[in-house]
PDB file of C-alpha atoms in Angstrom:
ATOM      1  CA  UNK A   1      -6.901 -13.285 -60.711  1.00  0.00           C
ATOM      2  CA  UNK A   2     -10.495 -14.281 -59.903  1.00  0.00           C
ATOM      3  CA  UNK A   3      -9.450 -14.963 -56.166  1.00  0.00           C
ATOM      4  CA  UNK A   4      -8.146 -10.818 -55.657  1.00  0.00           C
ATOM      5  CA  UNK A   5     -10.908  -9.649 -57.612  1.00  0.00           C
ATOM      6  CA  UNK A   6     -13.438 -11.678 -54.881  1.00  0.00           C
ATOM      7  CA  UNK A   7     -11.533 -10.625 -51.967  1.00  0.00           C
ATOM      8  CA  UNK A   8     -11.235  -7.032 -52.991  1.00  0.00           C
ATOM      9  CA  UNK A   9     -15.289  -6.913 -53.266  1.00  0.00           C
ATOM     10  CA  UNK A  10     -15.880  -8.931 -50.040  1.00  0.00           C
ATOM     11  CA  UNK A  11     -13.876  -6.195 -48.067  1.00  0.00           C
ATOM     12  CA  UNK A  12     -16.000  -2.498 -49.689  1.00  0.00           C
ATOM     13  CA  UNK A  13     -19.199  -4.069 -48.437  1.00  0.00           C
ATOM     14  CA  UNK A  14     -17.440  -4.502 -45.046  1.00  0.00           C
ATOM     15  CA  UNK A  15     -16.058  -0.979 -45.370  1.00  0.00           C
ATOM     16  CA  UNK A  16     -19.823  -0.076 -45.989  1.00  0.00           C
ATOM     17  CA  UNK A  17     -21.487  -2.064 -43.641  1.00  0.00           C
ATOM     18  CA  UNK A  18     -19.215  -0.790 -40.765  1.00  0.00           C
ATOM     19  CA  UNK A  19     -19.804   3.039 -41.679  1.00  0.00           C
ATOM     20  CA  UNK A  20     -23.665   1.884 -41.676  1.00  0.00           C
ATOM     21  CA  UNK A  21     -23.535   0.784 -38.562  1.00  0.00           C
ATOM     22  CA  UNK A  22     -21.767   3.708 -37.340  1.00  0.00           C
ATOM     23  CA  UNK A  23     -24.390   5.747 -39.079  1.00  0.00           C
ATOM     24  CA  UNK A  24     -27.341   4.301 -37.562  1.00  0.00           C
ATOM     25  CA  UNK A  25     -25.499   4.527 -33.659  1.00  0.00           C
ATOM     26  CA  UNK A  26     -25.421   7.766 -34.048  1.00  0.00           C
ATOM     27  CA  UNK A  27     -28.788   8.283 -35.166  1.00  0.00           C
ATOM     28  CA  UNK A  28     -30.472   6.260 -32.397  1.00  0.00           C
ATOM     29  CA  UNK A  29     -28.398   8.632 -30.382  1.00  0.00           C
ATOM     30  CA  UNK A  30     -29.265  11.598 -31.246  1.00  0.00           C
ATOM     31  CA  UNK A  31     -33.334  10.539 -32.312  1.00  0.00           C
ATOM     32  CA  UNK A  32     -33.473   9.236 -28.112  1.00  0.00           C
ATOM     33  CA  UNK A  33     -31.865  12.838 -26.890  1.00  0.00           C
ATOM     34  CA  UNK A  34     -34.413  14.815 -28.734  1.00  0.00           C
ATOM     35  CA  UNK A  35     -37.205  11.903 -27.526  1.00  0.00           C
ATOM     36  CA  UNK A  36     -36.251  12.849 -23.670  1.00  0.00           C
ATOM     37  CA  UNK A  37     -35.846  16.478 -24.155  1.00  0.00           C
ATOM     38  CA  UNK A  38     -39.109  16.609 -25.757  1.00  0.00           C
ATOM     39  CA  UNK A  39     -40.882  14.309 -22.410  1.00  0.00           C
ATOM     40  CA  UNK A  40     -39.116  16.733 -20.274  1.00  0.00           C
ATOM     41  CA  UNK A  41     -40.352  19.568 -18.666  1.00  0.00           C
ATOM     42  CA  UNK A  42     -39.391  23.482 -19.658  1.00  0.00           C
ATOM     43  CA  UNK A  43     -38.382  24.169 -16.106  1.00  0.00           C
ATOM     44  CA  UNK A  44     -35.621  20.927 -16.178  1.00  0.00           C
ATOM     45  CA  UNK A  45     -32.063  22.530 -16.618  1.00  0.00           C
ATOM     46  CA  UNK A  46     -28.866  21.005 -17.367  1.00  0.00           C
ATOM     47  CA  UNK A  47     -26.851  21.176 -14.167  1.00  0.00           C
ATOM     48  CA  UNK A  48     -24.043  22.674 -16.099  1.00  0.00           C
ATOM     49  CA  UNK A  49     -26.183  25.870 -16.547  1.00  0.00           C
ATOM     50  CA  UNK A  50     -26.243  26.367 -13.133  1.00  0.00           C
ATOM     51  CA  UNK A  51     -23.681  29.100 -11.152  1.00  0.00           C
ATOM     52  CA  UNK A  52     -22.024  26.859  -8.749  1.00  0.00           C
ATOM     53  CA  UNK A  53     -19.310  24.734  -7.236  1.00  0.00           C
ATOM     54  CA  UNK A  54     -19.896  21.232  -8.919  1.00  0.00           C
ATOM     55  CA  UNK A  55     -17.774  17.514  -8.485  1.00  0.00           C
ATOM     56  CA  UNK A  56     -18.096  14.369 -10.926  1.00  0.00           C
ATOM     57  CA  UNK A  57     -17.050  10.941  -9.788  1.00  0.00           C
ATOM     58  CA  UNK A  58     -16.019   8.626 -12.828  1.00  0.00           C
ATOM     59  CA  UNK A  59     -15.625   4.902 -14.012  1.00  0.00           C
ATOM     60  CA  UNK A  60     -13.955   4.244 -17.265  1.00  0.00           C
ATOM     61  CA  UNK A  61     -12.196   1.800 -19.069  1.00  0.00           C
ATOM     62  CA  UNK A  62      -9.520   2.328 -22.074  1.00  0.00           C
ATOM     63  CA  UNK A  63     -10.020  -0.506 -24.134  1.00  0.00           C
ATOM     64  CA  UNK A  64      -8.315  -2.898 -23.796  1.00  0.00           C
ATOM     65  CA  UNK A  65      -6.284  -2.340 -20.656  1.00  0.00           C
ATOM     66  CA  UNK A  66      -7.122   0.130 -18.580  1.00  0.00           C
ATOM     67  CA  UNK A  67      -9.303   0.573 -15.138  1.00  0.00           C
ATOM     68  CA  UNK A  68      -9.395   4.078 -14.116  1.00  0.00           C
ATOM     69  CA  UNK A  69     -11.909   5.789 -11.341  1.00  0.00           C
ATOM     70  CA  UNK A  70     -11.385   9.161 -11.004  1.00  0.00           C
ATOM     71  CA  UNK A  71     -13.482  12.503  -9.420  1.00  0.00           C
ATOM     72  CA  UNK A  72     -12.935  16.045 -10.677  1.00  0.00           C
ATOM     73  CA  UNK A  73     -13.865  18.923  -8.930  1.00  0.00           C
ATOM     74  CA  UNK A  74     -14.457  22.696 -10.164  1.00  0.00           C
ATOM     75  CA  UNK A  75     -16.844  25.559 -10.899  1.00  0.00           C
ATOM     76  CA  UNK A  76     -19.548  26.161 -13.527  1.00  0.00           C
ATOM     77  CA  UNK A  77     -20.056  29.424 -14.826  1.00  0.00           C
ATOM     78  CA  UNK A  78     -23.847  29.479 -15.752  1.00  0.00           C
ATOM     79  CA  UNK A  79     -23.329  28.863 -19.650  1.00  0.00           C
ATOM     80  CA  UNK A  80     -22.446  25.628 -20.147  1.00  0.00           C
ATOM     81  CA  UNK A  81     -19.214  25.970 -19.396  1.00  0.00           C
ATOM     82  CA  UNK A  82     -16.821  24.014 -16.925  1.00  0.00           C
ATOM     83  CA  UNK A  83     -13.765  24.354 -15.604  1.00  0.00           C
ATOM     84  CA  UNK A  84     -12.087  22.359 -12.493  1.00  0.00           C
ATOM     85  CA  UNK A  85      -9.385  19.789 -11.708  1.00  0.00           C
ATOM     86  CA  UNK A  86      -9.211  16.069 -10.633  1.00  0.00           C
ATOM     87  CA  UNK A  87      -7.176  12.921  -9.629  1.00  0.00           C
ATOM     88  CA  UNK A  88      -7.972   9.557  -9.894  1.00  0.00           C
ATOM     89  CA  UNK A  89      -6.511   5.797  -9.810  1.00  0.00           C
ATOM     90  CA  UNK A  90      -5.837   3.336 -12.635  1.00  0.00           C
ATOM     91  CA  UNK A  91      -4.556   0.207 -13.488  1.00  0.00           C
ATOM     92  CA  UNK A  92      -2.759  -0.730 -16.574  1.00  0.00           C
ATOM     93  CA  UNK A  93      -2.986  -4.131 -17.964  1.00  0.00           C
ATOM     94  CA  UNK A  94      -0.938  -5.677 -20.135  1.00  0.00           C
ATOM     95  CA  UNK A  95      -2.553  -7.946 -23.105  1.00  0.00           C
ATOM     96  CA  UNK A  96      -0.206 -10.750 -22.203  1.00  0.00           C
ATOM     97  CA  UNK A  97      -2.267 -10.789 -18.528  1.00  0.00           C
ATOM     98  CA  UNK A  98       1.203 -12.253 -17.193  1.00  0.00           C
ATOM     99  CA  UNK A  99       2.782  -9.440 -16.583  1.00  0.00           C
ATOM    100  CA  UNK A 100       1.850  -7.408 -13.025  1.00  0.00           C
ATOM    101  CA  UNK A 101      -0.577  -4.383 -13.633  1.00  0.00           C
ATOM    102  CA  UNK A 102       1.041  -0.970 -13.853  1.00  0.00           C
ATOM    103  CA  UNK A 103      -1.052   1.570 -11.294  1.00  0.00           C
ATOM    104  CA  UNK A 104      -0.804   5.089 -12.148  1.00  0.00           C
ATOM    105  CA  UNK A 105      -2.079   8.427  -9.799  1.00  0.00           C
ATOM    106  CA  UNK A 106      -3.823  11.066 -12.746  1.00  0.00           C
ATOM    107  CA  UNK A 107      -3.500  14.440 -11.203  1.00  0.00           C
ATOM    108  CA  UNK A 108      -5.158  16.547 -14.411  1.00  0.00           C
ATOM    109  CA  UNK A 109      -7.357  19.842 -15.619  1.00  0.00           C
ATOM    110  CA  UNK A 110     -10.576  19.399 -16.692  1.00  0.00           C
ATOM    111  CA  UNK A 111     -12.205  21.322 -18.754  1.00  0.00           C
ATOM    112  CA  UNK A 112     -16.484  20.728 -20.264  1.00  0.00           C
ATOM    113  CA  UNK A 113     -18.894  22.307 -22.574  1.00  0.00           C
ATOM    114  CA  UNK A 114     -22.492  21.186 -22.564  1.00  0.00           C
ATOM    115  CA  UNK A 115     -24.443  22.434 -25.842  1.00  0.00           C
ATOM    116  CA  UNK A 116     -27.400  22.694 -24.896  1.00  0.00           C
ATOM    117  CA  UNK A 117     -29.149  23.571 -21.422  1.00  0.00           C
ATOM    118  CA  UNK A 118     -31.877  20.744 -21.367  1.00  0.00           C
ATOM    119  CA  UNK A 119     -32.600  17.332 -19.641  1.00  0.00           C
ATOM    120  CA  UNK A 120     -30.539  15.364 -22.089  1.00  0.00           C
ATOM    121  CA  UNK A 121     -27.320  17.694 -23.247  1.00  0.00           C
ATOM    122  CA  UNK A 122     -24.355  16.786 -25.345  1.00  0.00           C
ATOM    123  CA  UNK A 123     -20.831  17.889 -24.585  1.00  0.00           C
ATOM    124  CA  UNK A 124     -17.678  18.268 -25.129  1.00  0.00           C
ATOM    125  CA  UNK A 125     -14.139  17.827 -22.861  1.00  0.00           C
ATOM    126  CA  UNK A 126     -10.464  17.365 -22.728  1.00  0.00           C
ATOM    127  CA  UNK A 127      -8.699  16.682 -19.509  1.00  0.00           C
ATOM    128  CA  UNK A 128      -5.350  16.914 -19.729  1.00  0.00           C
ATOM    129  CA  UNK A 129      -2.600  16.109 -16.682  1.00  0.00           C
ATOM    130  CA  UNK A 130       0.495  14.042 -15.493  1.00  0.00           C
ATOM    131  CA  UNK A 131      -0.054  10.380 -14.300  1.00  0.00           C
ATOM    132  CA  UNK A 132       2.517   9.049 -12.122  1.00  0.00           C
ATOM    133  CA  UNK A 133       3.525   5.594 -11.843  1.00  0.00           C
ATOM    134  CA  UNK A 134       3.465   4.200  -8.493  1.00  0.00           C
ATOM    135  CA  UNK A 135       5.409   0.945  -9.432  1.00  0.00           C
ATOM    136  CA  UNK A 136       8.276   2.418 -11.443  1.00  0.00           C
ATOM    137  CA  UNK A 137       8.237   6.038  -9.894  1.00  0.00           C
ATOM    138  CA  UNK A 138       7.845   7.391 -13.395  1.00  0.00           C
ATOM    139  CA  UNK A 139       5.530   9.608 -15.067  1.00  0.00           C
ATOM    140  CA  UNK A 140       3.414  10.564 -18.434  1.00  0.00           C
ATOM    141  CA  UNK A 141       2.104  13.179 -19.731  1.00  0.00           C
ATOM    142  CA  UNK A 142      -1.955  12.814 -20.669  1.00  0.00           C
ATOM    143  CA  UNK A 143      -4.643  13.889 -22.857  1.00  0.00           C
ATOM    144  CA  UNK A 144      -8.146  13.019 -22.881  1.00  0.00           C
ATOM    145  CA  UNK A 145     -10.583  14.690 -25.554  1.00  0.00           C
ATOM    146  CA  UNK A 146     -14.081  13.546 -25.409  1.00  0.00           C
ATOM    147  CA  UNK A 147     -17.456  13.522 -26.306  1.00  0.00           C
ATOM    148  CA  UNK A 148     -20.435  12.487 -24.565  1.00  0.00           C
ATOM    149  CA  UNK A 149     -23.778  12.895 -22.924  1.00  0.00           C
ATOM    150  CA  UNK A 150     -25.198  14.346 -19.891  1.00  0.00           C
ATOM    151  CA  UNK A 151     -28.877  12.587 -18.551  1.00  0.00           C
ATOM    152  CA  UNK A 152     -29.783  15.015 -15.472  1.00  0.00           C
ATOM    153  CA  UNK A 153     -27.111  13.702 -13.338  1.00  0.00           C
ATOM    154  CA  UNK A 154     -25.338  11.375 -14.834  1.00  0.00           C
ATOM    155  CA  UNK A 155     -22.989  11.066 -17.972  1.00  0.00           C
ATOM    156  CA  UNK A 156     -21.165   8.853 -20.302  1.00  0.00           C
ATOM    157  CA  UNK A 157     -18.416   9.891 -23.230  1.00  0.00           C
ATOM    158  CA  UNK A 158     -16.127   8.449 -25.708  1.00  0.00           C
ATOM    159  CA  UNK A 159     -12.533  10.117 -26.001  1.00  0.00           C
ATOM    160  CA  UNK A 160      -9.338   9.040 -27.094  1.00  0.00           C
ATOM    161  CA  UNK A 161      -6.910   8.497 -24.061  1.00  0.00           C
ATOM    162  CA  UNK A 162      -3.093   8.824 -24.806  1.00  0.00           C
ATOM    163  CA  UNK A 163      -0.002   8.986 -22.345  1.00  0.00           C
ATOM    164  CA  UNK A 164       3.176  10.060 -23.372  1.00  0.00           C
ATOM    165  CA  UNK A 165       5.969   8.389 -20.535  1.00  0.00           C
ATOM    166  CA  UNK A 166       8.415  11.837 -20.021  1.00  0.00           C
ATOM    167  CA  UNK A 167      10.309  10.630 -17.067  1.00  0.00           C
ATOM    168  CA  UNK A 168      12.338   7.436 -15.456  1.00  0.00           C
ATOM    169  CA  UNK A 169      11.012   5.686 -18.787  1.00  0.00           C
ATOM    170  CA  UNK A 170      13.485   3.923 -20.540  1.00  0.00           C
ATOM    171  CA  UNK A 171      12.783   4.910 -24.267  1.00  0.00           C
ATOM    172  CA  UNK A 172       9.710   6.372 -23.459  1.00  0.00           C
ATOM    173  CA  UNK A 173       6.235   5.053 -23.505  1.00  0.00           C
ATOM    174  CA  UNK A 174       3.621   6.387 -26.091  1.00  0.00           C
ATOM    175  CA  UNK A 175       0.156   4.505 -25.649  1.00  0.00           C
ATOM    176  CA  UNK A 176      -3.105   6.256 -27.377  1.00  0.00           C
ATOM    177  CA  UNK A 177      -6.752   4.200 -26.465  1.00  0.00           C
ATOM    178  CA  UNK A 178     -10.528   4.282 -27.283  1.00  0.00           C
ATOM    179  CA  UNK A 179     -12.105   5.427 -23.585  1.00  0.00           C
ATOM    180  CA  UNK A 180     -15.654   5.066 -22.459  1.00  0.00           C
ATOM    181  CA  UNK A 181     -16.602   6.516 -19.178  1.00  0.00           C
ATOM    182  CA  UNK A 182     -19.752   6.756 -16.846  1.00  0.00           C
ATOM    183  CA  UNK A 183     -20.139   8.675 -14.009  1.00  0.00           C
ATOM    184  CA  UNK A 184     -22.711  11.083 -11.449  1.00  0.00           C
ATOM    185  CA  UNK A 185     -22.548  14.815 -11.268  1.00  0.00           C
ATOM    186  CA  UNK A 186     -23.237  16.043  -7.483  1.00  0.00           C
TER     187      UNK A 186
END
């Protein structure tokens, strides 16, 4: 009885500590983005706030398995707001690392929000698309929702990554991932 009652306590502070450290992440985050924004000058603009035709090129990984690189093209419309499509490359590995990588072609739509129209800008996205499979001839269905961070030109978010297999699958493949990306706007 003494033994449950030790373990049970040993795991809330973990619980705690874990939110805590969340807690403070996002702090630093969001204490360094109103640091910059404050060093930068008034006439500095958020790209994103700008009327034009606009492309991103893109490095992420899904932990644990996936490589993607990716570029998305499309137009901003002067409030923040984008709207465009990409296509990209990415390998799938397994966790066993014997099995051969699965590549995969994202074709998808793309769509961004930037908050606020300064130096340093958070945002919002989702990208959503079909990925085929160039080893099995198959294909999934994808959806990306993110958050992130736009520094002048370049970016990083977080999203949650999941692919649905739809076609030439046998049962079906569902896989959902954590997703960190960093890329340049030109």
């Amino acid at each position: 009885l003494f033994r449950s009652q030790k373990s049970n306590t040993n795991c809330q502070p973990k619980k705690i500590m874990r939110k805590v450290k969340i807690l403070i992440a996002v702090a630093i985050m969001l204490v360094s983005s109103s640091f910059l924004v404050a060093q930068s000058e008034n006439n500095v603009k958020n790209l994103n706030y700008d009327r034009r035709y606009r492309f991103d090129i893109e490095l992420a990984c899904s932990v644990p398995t996936i490589w993607e690189f990716s570029s998305s093209h499309g137009y901003c419309f002067g409030n923040g707001l984008y709207v465009g499509g990409g296509v990209g490359f990415y390998a799938e590995f397994l966790p066993d690392y014997k099995t051969i990588p699965t590549y995969y072609i994202p074709v998808f739509a793309d769509v961004k929000y930037n908050i606020t129209n300064t130096l340093v800008s958070p945002f919002i996205s989702l990208r959503g698309g079909v990925d085929f499979d160039v080893c099995r001839t198959g294909m999934n269905i994808n959806l990306n929702p993110a958050v992130g961070l736009d520094i002048s030109r370049f970016f990083i978010n977080f999203g949650y990554d999941t692919h649905l297999g739809v076609w030439r699958h046998s049962k079906g493949t569902n896989s959902h991932y954590f997703k960190i990306g960093i890329g340049v706007t030109l």
